[in-house]
C-alpha cells in the first residue's frame, strides 16, 4: 500500500486510480464504478445508461477512464449518445459509438487491450438480433477474446445452420441470440458439445412477443443450455468471457 | 320429411335418428349431440367428458350411437373410463378405449367407416406427446383418413427429423405435436410446402411450462404455421380432416 | 448447374438470381432473402420491416426484386414508408404502398403474377380489423388466389353474418379476423364446413385487450378452428395459400 | 325496541332473532351472519363454505335458520355435504342439497317463501355450465323470482339460440353462463334489449382455460353486458334479483 | 315498406334513413352504423374512434346523424378531435366535444332528446376517475336519464361516502367508478339495495396498476356487484340505461 | 468464550447451545437454526415446514428447543402434524398445535416467555382469514406482545368496522388480514394514525383469486399501508413485533 | 366552532382553512384535499399529479397551501412542472421542485416545519433508485424526521453494504429501495433488528423488468420485511413516518 | 462399420449397442435413447420420467443400460419409483434411488465411471433447495466431476456465505440453487470470478411463489450469471459439466 501512496505522491498515479486500487471502487456523485472488479475479472465494467442522465453517464465514464483507461457504456439511448460522446471526446482521444447496439467504448491513450486465446462464437437467427449480438461482442472483445460471428441462420431454413456445423464445433464457447420463437439455441446446442448461452431477443408481436416466447422456449429447451434475460447481450458476453478465461487459465496454467 | 316419418312409423328408423335428421341435433337430459353436423362434415362429433358425470357421458354416447352409429368420447378421466365402457358395452358390441389418450370410440353393428384418399401425417417430438397425437389420430381415422405417424423426432437431435423429409413431403396435411420449447412444428414447416398445424403439448415445468412456451413459440414461429390450443389434439385432427376433405373433393370432383 | 453459369456468363442471368437458384437464398449485409422457397411455395417471402432500418429494408427488397421480380414488405412503420418507397421507385416501375396495412409490394417489369383457381374468403368483424385483413389479402393475391372480402359482420348483430352464409359456403378456405372478444371465427366455423383460420386483432382495451381475449377465445373455441398470432395477417394469408395450393394440385393434378 | 325485548321476554322471539333485529347481524364463533341485510334486500345471505370447516358451516347455517327461517350454503365441497346436511336435519325439517351446484338450502317450519313477479332467464351454452347456472337459480328462486332455464344453446350451432329469441325477449333480466370462449352472452345481448349479466364458467384447458378466455371475452364484448367473476353464479343471481326487485317496485309502487 | 319507399321517392326521407329503417344498419366505406338498434334500445350507438382514421370517424358520424339525428363518438384521441369536430360542424349545427372524456356528441337540427324518469347515480372515488364517469354520463343523458354525480368520495376517508348514503339510496341505478384498489363500489354496494355497476379506472402504477387491481377487486367483491371492463364508461352507462328503461317500462306500463 | 466452554465442560450447557452461542446458528443435517438472531430480535425463528420431511422438521425443532428453549413450526401440513408432535412430546413437556393455522409451538421446561408492553391489533375481514391471523398472533405472542383480535369486520357491512374505531386507535400497531378484494386494510388505515400492515389472504376464486386481488389492492391502496405477501402471517407478525420493540425501547429507554 | 366562525368573520382565518377545520377536507373543482388528516398524522397530504391537468394540480396545491401552509405534489410529469411551479410562485414565496424525483414542495410564509427526533435511513442499491428514494425523503423531511441517505450499496459488491452496518443499526426505521433483482432490502433486514420497508424500483428490462422481480423478491424475502408497491416512494416514506411518530410518542410521552 | 457387424456376429456386441454405435440412438416402443450423444459429451442422457408410464421408463432405462452400461432417470414420481427400481434390479446389479431428488441411477456390471479433474461447487440457500441440488449433483458425478456441496448459506444471514468465500474461489464452476427471492446466486457471483449458473427453486407461496421470483431475480441480477429454468437441476449440472470438460480439455490437451 505504501507503494501506491508513493506513486500518488510522485504524481505517477492519479488519486482516482489509487482510490480504485485501495477500495475497489470509485465513488462519484453519479454512483460508483468498480475498478478493482474490472481488473480482477478482465470484463469491462458496464455503465448501464438506462435511467441515468447524460451528465451522470459521462461522469461515470470519465471515472472509469481515469481508473482503468477504458469506459464501456451500454443501453445508451439515441437521444443521449452524442452528448455523452462529445463530453468524453474532450478529454479522451478514442471513442467508438455503435449506434444500433447502443454501446459506447472509450479508451484512454495508454490503454492496452487484453488478449485471450479462447474463441467465442456469436450466432444470430436474423437481422433484428444484430444489436443484442453486438452488445455481447463489445464485451467479449473488450475482454480480449477472439469473436466469430455467424449470422442469419434461423431455423426456418435449416440448411443455413447445418452449413456452419464445422465452424461451430471449433469454437470454445457459443452465444446464440434469437427472437420470435427462439429455437436456434436449442438447435445449435444439439449440434455441438460446447457450452451454449442462449440470449432471447425482444422481437415478435402478439402472444409471446417482446422476447417472452424466446425466453420461455430457451428455458424449456430439451438440450443443455443456460440462458440470460431478454436482450441481455452484456451478461451473455460477460458469462462467455468468464468461461473463456477459465479455459485460458487451464491452458496456460496462469490466470 | 314424410319419408322420414313413414320410416319411423314403419320401425325402420328410431325416433332419435329421425329427430337428428329433422332438427340437426339430439336433445337429452345430459345435453345435445349434433348428429347432422357429423353427417355433413364427416368429423365424428366429440363428447368432451371433462366436467360431465359418467352417467351424462354414457347417455350422450348412447344418443350418438343411436343417431350416427358411432360415438367418440375425449378427455375421459381414468376413473370414469370403465364405468362408461361398461354402460356402452351392454348395448353395443364394439368399444375401443385408448387409456393414455383418454379417448373412447364405440361403434354400432351397422356402422360403416368412411374413407378418404388424402393422407395426414402426425409427427411428435417425444414420448410425452403421444396421448395428444393419439387423440388427433382417432379423429382423423374416424373421418376415414389414412394416418402416418412419425414419432420421437425432436429438434435436439436434428438428424432424426432430417431422415424423414421425404416421407413428410409425400403427405397432404401435417399435424405436429410438441411440448417443452415446441420448436418441431417450426422446423417441419421449414422443410415442407404442405399446410402444417402445430399442437402445443402441456409438458415441461417452471417458466413456460404446461405448454405455454410451446404455444407461444408456435404462434411466434418464423415459418407458416397455424396453431390450436395446448393439448387440443381433437381440434388439430378435425382441422386436418377439413383440409383433407377439401383436397378430396377437388381430386374426385365430389364432396 | 452448368446451364446456370453459362446464363450468367452470357449476361442472361444476374449473379444474384444465379446465387438464389444455386443456394436457395440471397445473402446481403441486411440479411438473407429466401428466393428458392418463394419459387417453391408460391408465397411471396415477406420482408418484416419491424426492427430494421429503412436502408436495410430497401436493400432486402431490392435483392428480392432482383431474384424473383417482386418484393413484399410487411409491418412497414409509417415513418419509414416513403423512404423505402422512393429508394425502390428509382429502379423499379411499380410500387404499391398500402399505408393502413403497413404493406408495400413492388414488382419488376417482367414480373408475371401467378394464378390459383382456389378461392379464399377474408371476413372481418369491424373497421379496425381492416389492416390485418389487408395484410392477409396482399399475401393471398400475391400467390395468385382470388380473394373475396366480407366485412363488418361482427356478432353483435347476428343477421349481418347470417346474410352471408351462402357466400361463405362457396369459398375454399376462410380467414376470419376479429378483435375485442373475437367470437366471429367461432360463429363462422359453426356455419360452414370449410377450413377456417382465425386471426385475433389487437383492438380493445382493459383486461383481455390488445387481442389477448380474441386469441384466447379462438384457441378455446368450441368449433373447429386453427389460429395464428395476434395481428398475424401474413401468416394467416400464407397458410390459406398453402391449403389453396393443395386443393389446386388435387384439382389439376399438377403442383 | 321495547317491543322486541318484550317479545324475547315472552318467549315469542329467540334471543338470536332479537339480536339480528337489533344489530343487523348474528355473531357466532364461526363468523357473522347478516340477517338484517337479508330481510332488507330479499336476497338470501349466502354462507360461502369454501375455507370453512363443516362445523363452522353448520353453525352459521343454524344461526341463519334461527334468524331468518332459512339458510343458503354455496360452494359446499362434496366431502362436507353430508356432514352439514345431517347436522341441520336434526333440527330442521327441510334441507335441499343440490350436489353438482354445491348448494344447500334449508328452511325452517314457518318459513314463507317470498314472491316476485319479475322473471329471470338463465341461459347456458353447454352441459358444463349447469352447476354455475344452478347456483344462480337457487338465489333467484330464494328471492321469489320466477326462473326460466334455456340450456345448451352454445354459439357453435347458432340455430339453437336463434330458436329461442322470442322467449328471451319476454323475460325481464337475463343471466347467461358460458365457458370456453364465452361468446354466448355477447350473442344474446345482441338479440335482446333486456339487461344481460354474463357469467364466465371455468371450463376449457390450455391458454385461456379455467374461464379466463370467457371472462376476458365478456369484458371485451362489443355489445352491452355487465359481468361477474368466473363461476360466480351467486353474484349473478343476486344482481339479477336486485334488478328484478327494482322493476317490481316500479310496477307495484311498493318496495 | 311501400310507405318508406314512397317517402324516399317524395324526398321526405333520405336514402340513408330508409336503408337504416329497412336493413337495420347503414353501410358505409368506414363501416356500419346500427340505426335500428339505437331506435329500439334508446342507447346512442357509439362510434368507437380508436383504430379509425379521422375521416372514417367523421364519415360514420355523418351517417349516424343522417340516420338518427345524432352521433356519439367515444375514445376520440386528442389529435383527431378538432378534425372530426370541424368536419361535422360544416353540416350540423350542434357539436359538443368533452375533451377529457374523449367524447363528442353531435345533434342535427330536428333531433329530439328522449326522456326517462328513472335516475342514475354516477359516483367517483377521485379526480382521475372523472373522464370515465363523464363517458358513462354522456350515454345516460343521451338516453334521456337524469344523472346525479357524487364525486371524490374514495374510501381512504370514509365519512365522505357515509355523508352521501341518503342520496345514494334515492337513485334507481348506480355506476361507481374507481381506480387504484377500486374498493369504492364494494363499499357503496354494501350501503344500498340498488343494482350497482362497478367501473375500474386505469389509474395506479406498479403491480395491479392500470386498473388491474381495481378490476380484480370488483370481481372479487364480497358484496353484490356486476362489473364492466377497465375504463368502459360507455358500457357501464348503457347497461345502467337498459336497467333504467326496464324500470321505466314497469312504472309506466309502456316500453 | 472460555466461560462458555467451561460451562460445556461442567455439563451446565449442552454443546448445541454452546454452538448457538458461539456461531450464531445450529447446524444439523436438516438445515440450520439461527438461535443468535432469535435472542437478538426477540422474534421466534420459524421453522417453515413446507418442503421438508416430518423428520427434518422434528430435528430442526429439537435443535431449536435445545438452543433457545422454544420451537415454532409454521405451514405444518395436516398429514405431518401428529408425527412431528409426537416426536417432540417425547422430550418436551409442552407442545401446542393449532391445526387450522398450521402452527406448532413447543416449549422446554425452563422456557421463560418474554414480555412487551406495546399492543398489537390483529383485524380480520371474515372467517377464512382466521388461520393467517392466527399465524401472525403466534409470532406476536411468542415475542411477548399483547394481542387484541378484532374479527369479522369486512367492508361489505361498514358499521362493523366503524363500531371498532375507538379500540383500533388505542393499539400501537395493526395487522389487517383480508382476502377477496382485500379492501379492509385500506379502510382501517384511513381511520387510524397507527402503522398498518396489510396481509392478503388466499381466498376467492376466478380472476384475482387466491389472494391476487387482495395483494394488488393493498399495494394500490390510496392510504398509507405496507404489505406482506399472500398468507404471510408470520412476516406480518414479525414486522409488527419489530415496530413494537422499537416503541418499547423508546418508552423504557432500554432495548 | 363559534371561535372558528368568529375568526373567519374577523378575517383572521380564510374560509378555506375554516372549512378544512370543520369538515376535514377542502373541496374544489379539481378534487378534495384532506387538511385535517395532514394535521392529525403529520404526513404531508400528497397531490398525485398523474392523470390530472396542470390547472387541476395547481388548484389543489393552492388549496393545500391555503389550508395547511404547505403543498406537496408527487409524480409531476416533466412537461407540467414549470406550469405548476409558475402558477404557485405567483402567490407563494417558496417552491422547491426536485425534477428527477418529480416532486414539488411549496410552503407559505408562515409555515413552520415540524420536527421529529426519530431517525429514518433511506438506502439505495444504485443510481437509478435515486428518484424513488428522493420521493420518500421529501415525505420524511416534510414530517420533520431526520433522514440519513446511504447510497449505491447494491449486493453485487457486498463490502459496500457491510461497511455501513454500524450506521444502519443506529437508525430507528429503514427504507430500502432497489430495482432489478431487488435483493438489497433482504440483505439489510438480515443485518439489523430495525423495521425495514422495502421499495421495489421499476428498473430492469426483460422478464421481471419494471420492478416486477424486485417486488416479488421482496415479498418472497426470507427475512422480515414489509413492502410497498413499485416506485411507491411516497407510501414508504409515510409508513416510516407513522412508525417514527409512534416511537417519538413513546419516547416523549406525547403524540 | 464392418468391424461392428463382425462383433455382433461374434456375439461380442449386442444388437442394441451396435445400433447405438451406427445410428446414434436406440429406438424402442417407449421412445429413443441417444447413446451416441452420451458417449460424445460424457453427460449421462437423462430419461425424464414425467409423463411416462413406469413400463416406458423401465424400458428406456434398460435400453440405456444395454447401450452405455448406465441409466439415469430424473423426475421419477414417488409412486413409480419402486416399480421401476424392481424392474431394473432383475437384470442389473447396481441401482441407486435418491428418493427426495427423484433420481435413479443404475449401472451395469462392466460400467466404468468417467473421471474429470475440474471441480464443480453446488451451493444451496436452504433445506428445500436440496432435491434440486441433488439432481444437479447426480449429473456432475455421473460425468466424473468432483462435486463440493456448500449448503444452507442463504443471504438472510450473510456471514454464512462470507465464511465460504475461500472455498468458493477454489472451484472451477459453481451451481447456485435458491428459492424464495433467489438472491444467493447474485451474491455468490459478486464474490467470485468463476462462471456461476443460477438455479431457481420452486419454493415460496403467494406472489412470485413456485420459483417465479427466484427466476426473475436471477435473470435481473446485476452480476454476471446465466440461468436455467425453475428446478432444472439436470440442465444446470449438464451445463456445468460442459464447462468443466472444456477446462479439462484445455488443461490436458485432449478432449
PDB file of C-alpha atoms in Angstrom, chain E residues 50-157:
ATOM      1  CA  UNK E  50     -59.844   4.017 -31.530  1.00  0.00           C
ATOM      2  CA  UNK E  51     -58.137   2.429 -34.516  1.00  0.00           C
ATOM      3  CA  UNK E  52     -60.049   4.531 -37.033  1.00  0.00           C
ATOM      4  CA  UNK E  53     -58.770   7.480 -39.073  1.00  0.00           C
ATOM      5  CA  UNK E  54     -60.398  10.932 -38.561  1.00  0.00           C
ATOM      6  CA  UNK E  55     -62.003  10.585 -41.970  1.00  0.00           C
ATOM      7  CA  UNK E  56     -63.544   7.219 -41.083  1.00  0.00           C
ATOM      8  CA  UNK E  57     -64.816   8.650 -37.812  1.00  0.00           C
ATOM      9  CA  UNK E  58     -66.378  11.695 -39.451  1.00  0.00           C
ATOM     10  CA  UNK E  59     -67.978   9.568 -42.172  1.00  0.00           C
ATOM     11  CA  UNK E  60     -69.551   7.216 -39.632  1.00  0.00           C
ATOM     12  CA  UNK E  61     -70.696  10.160 -37.516  1.00  0.00           C
ATOM     13  CA  UNK E  62     -72.323  11.766 -40.542  1.00  0.00           C
ATOM     14  CA  UNK E  63     -74.092   8.531 -41.365  1.00  0.00           C
ATOM     15  CA  UNK E  64     -75.318   8.381 -37.771  1.00  0.00           C
ATOM     16  CA  UNK E  65     -76.536  11.988 -37.867  1.00  0.00           C
ATOM     17  CA  UNK E  66     -78.296  11.340 -41.138  1.00  0.00           C
ATOM     18  CA  UNK E  67     -79.975   8.193 -39.859  1.00  0.00           C
ATOM     19  CA  UNK E  68     -80.905   9.087 -36.290  1.00  0.00           C
ATOM     20  CA  UNK E  69     -80.326  12.804 -35.937  1.00  0.00           C
ATOM     21  CA  UNK E  70     -77.450  12.280 -33.515  1.00  0.00           C
ATOM     22  CA  UNK E  71     -73.883  10.950 -33.355  1.00  0.00           C
ATOM     23  CA  UNK E  72     -71.855   9.868 -30.328  1.00  0.00           C
ATOM     24  CA  UNK E  73     -68.123   9.377 -30.737  1.00  0.00           C
ATOM     25  CA  UNK E  74     -66.106   7.836 -27.874  1.00  0.00           C
ATOM     26  CA  UNK E  75     -62.356   7.357 -27.219  1.00  0.00           C
ATOM     27  CA  UNK E  76     -61.622  10.195 -29.610  1.00  0.00           C
ATOM     28  CA  UNK E  77     -57.853  10.832 -29.453  1.00  0.00           C
ATOM     29  CA  UNK E  78     -56.889  14.452 -28.732  1.00  0.00           C
ATOM     30  CA  UNK E  79     -55.060  14.734 -32.010  1.00  0.00           C
ATOM     31  CA  UNK E  80     -58.129  13.816 -34.102  1.00  0.00           C
ATOM     32  CA  UNK E  81     -60.714  15.781 -32.102  1.00  0.00           C
ATOM     33  CA  UNK E  82     -60.659  19.086 -33.938  1.00  0.00           C
ATOM     34  CA  UNK E  83     -60.507  17.452 -37.387  1.00  0.00           C
ATOM     35  CA  UNK E  84     -63.616  15.437 -36.666  1.00  0.00           C
ATOM     36  CA  UNK E  85     -65.306  18.402 -34.986  1.00  0.00           C
ATOM     37  CA  UNK E  86     -64.732  20.680 -37.964  1.00  0.00           C
ATOM     38  CA  UNK E  87     -65.834  18.051 -40.462  1.00  0.00           C
ATOM     39  CA  UNK E  88     -69.127  17.667 -38.619  1.00  0.00           C
ATOM     40  CA  UNK E  89     -69.761  21.356 -37.920  1.00  0.00           C
ATOM     41  CA  UNK E  90     -69.870  22.050 -41.618  1.00  0.00           C
ATOM     42  CA  UNK E  91     -73.176  20.244 -41.871  1.00  0.00           C
ATOM     43  CA  UNK E  92     -74.544  20.109 -38.359  1.00  0.00           C
ATOM     44  CA  UNK E  93     -75.218  22.971 -36.010  1.00  0.00           C
ATOM     45  CA  UNK E  94     -74.583  21.399 -32.602  1.00  0.00           C
ATOM     46  CA  UNK E  95     -71.391  19.579 -31.737  1.00  0.00           C
ATOM     47  CA  UNK E  96     -70.326  19.105 -28.119  1.00  0.00           C
ATOM     48  CA  UNK E  97     -66.780  17.901 -27.525  1.00  0.00           C
ATOM     49  CA  UNK E  98     -65.785  16.847 -24.000  1.00  0.00           C
ATOM     50  CA  UNK E  99     -62.009  16.797 -24.317  1.00  0.00           C
ATOM     51  CA  UNK E 100     -61.034  14.970 -21.104  1.00  0.00           C
ATOM     52  CA  UNK E 101     -63.606  12.211 -21.570  1.00  0.00           C
ATOM     53  CA  UNK E 102     -62.696  11.950 -25.247  1.00  0.00           C
ATOM     54  CA  UNK E 103     -66.354  12.020 -26.283  1.00  0.00           C
ATOM     55  CA  UNK E 104     -68.088  14.049 -28.948  1.00  0.00           C
ATOM     56  CA  UNK E 105     -71.830  14.404 -29.339  1.00  0.00           C
ATOM     57  CA  UNK E 106     -73.354  15.978 -32.429  1.00  0.00           C
ATOM     58  CA  UNK E 107     -77.061  16.533 -32.951  1.00  0.00           C
ATOM     59  CA  UNK E 108     -78.970  17.566 -36.042  1.00  0.00           C
ATOM     60  CA  UNK E 109     -81.482  20.422 -36.084  1.00  0.00           C
ATOM     61  CA  UNK E 110     -84.546  18.252 -35.651  1.00  0.00           C
ATOM     62  CA  UNK E 111     -83.165  15.962 -33.003  1.00  0.00           C
ATOM     63  CA  UNK E 112     -85.487  15.412 -30.040  1.00  0.00           C
ATOM     64  CA  UNK E 113     -83.792  14.296 -26.853  1.00  0.00           C
ATOM     65  CA  UNK E 114     -85.539  11.284 -25.282  1.00  0.00           C
ATOM     66  CA  UNK E 115     -86.567  11.330 -21.644  1.00  0.00           C
ATOM     67  CA  UNK E 116     -86.540   8.709 -18.895  1.00  0.00           C
ATOM     68  CA  UNK E 117     -87.932   9.177 -15.397  1.00  0.00           C
ATOM     69  CA  UNK E 118     -85.552   6.665 -13.797  1.00  0.00           C
ATOM     70  CA  UNK E 119     -82.490   8.214 -12.148  1.00  0.00           C
ATOM     71  CA  UNK E 120     -78.901   7.057 -12.483  1.00  0.00           C
ATOM     72  CA  UNK E 121     -76.203   7.943  -9.955  1.00  0.00           C
ATOM     73  CA  UNK E 122     -72.583   8.157 -11.079  1.00  0.00           C
ATOM     74  CA  UNK E 123     -70.104   8.020  -8.218  1.00  0.00           C
ATOM     75  CA  UNK E 124     -66.320   8.538  -8.388  1.00  0.00           C
ATOM     76  CA  UNK E 125     -63.522   7.924  -5.913  1.00  0.00           C
ATOM     77  CA  UNK E 126     -61.230  10.727  -7.091  1.00  0.00           C
ATOM     78  CA  UNK E 127     -60.323  13.261  -9.743  1.00  0.00           C
ATOM     79  CA  UNK E 128     -58.727  10.740 -12.117  1.00  0.00           C
ATOM     80  CA  UNK E 129     -61.990   8.825 -12.401  1.00  0.00           C
ATOM     81  CA  UNK E 130     -63.599  11.881 -13.991  1.00  0.00           C
ATOM     82  CA  UNK E 131     -63.163  11.094 -17.689  1.00  0.00           C
ATOM     83  CA  UNK E 132     -64.527   7.571 -17.361  1.00  0.00           C
ATOM     84  CA  UNK E 133     -67.509   8.833 -15.378  1.00  0.00           C
ATOM     85  CA  UNK E 134     -68.066  11.519 -17.998  1.00  0.00           C
ATOM     86  CA  UNK E 135     -68.189   8.897 -20.760  1.00  0.00           C
ATOM     87  CA  UNK E 136     -70.858   6.994 -18.814  1.00  0.00           C
ATOM     88  CA  UNK E 137     -72.763  10.218 -18.195  1.00  0.00           C
ATOM     89  CA  UNK E 138     -72.886  11.140 -21.895  1.00  0.00           C
ATOM     90  CA  UNK E 139     -74.515   7.777 -22.637  1.00  0.00           C
ATOM     91  CA  UNK E 140     -77.035   8.022 -19.810  1.00  0.00           C
ATOM     92  CA  UNK E 141     -78.004  11.565 -20.705  1.00  0.00           C
ATOM     93  CA  UNK E 142     -78.114  10.632 -24.370  1.00  0.00           C
ATOM     94  CA  UNK E 143     -80.734   8.048 -23.451  1.00  0.00           C
ATOM     95  CA  UNK E 144     -82.691  10.693 -21.543  1.00  0.00           C
ATOM     96  CA  UNK E 145     -81.946   9.618 -17.987  1.00  0.00           C
ATOM     97  CA  UNK E 146     -81.463  12.088 -15.146  1.00  0.00           C
ATOM     98  CA  UNK E 147     -77.887  11.695 -13.882  1.00  0.00           C
ATOM     99  CA  UNK E 148     -76.690  12.603 -10.416  1.00  0.00           C
ATOM    100  CA  UNK E 149     -72.930  12.902  -9.877  1.00  0.00           C
ATOM    101  CA  UNK E 150     -71.353  12.179  -6.473  1.00  0.00           C
ATOM    102  CA  UNK E 151     -67.623  12.821  -6.737  1.00  0.00           C
ATOM    103  CA  UNK E 152     -64.431  12.414  -4.727  1.00  0.00           C
ATOM    104  CA  UNK E 153     -65.796  10.025  -2.134  1.00  0.00           C
ATOM    105  CA  UNK E 154     -62.905   7.497  -2.090  1.00  0.00           C
ATOM    106  CA  UNK E 155     -62.693   5.055   0.834  1.00  0.00           C
ATOM    107  CA  UNK E 156     -59.498   6.472   2.327  1.00  0.00           C
ATOM    108  CA  UNK E 157     -61.731   8.972   4.138  1.00  0.00           C
TER     109      UNK E 157
END
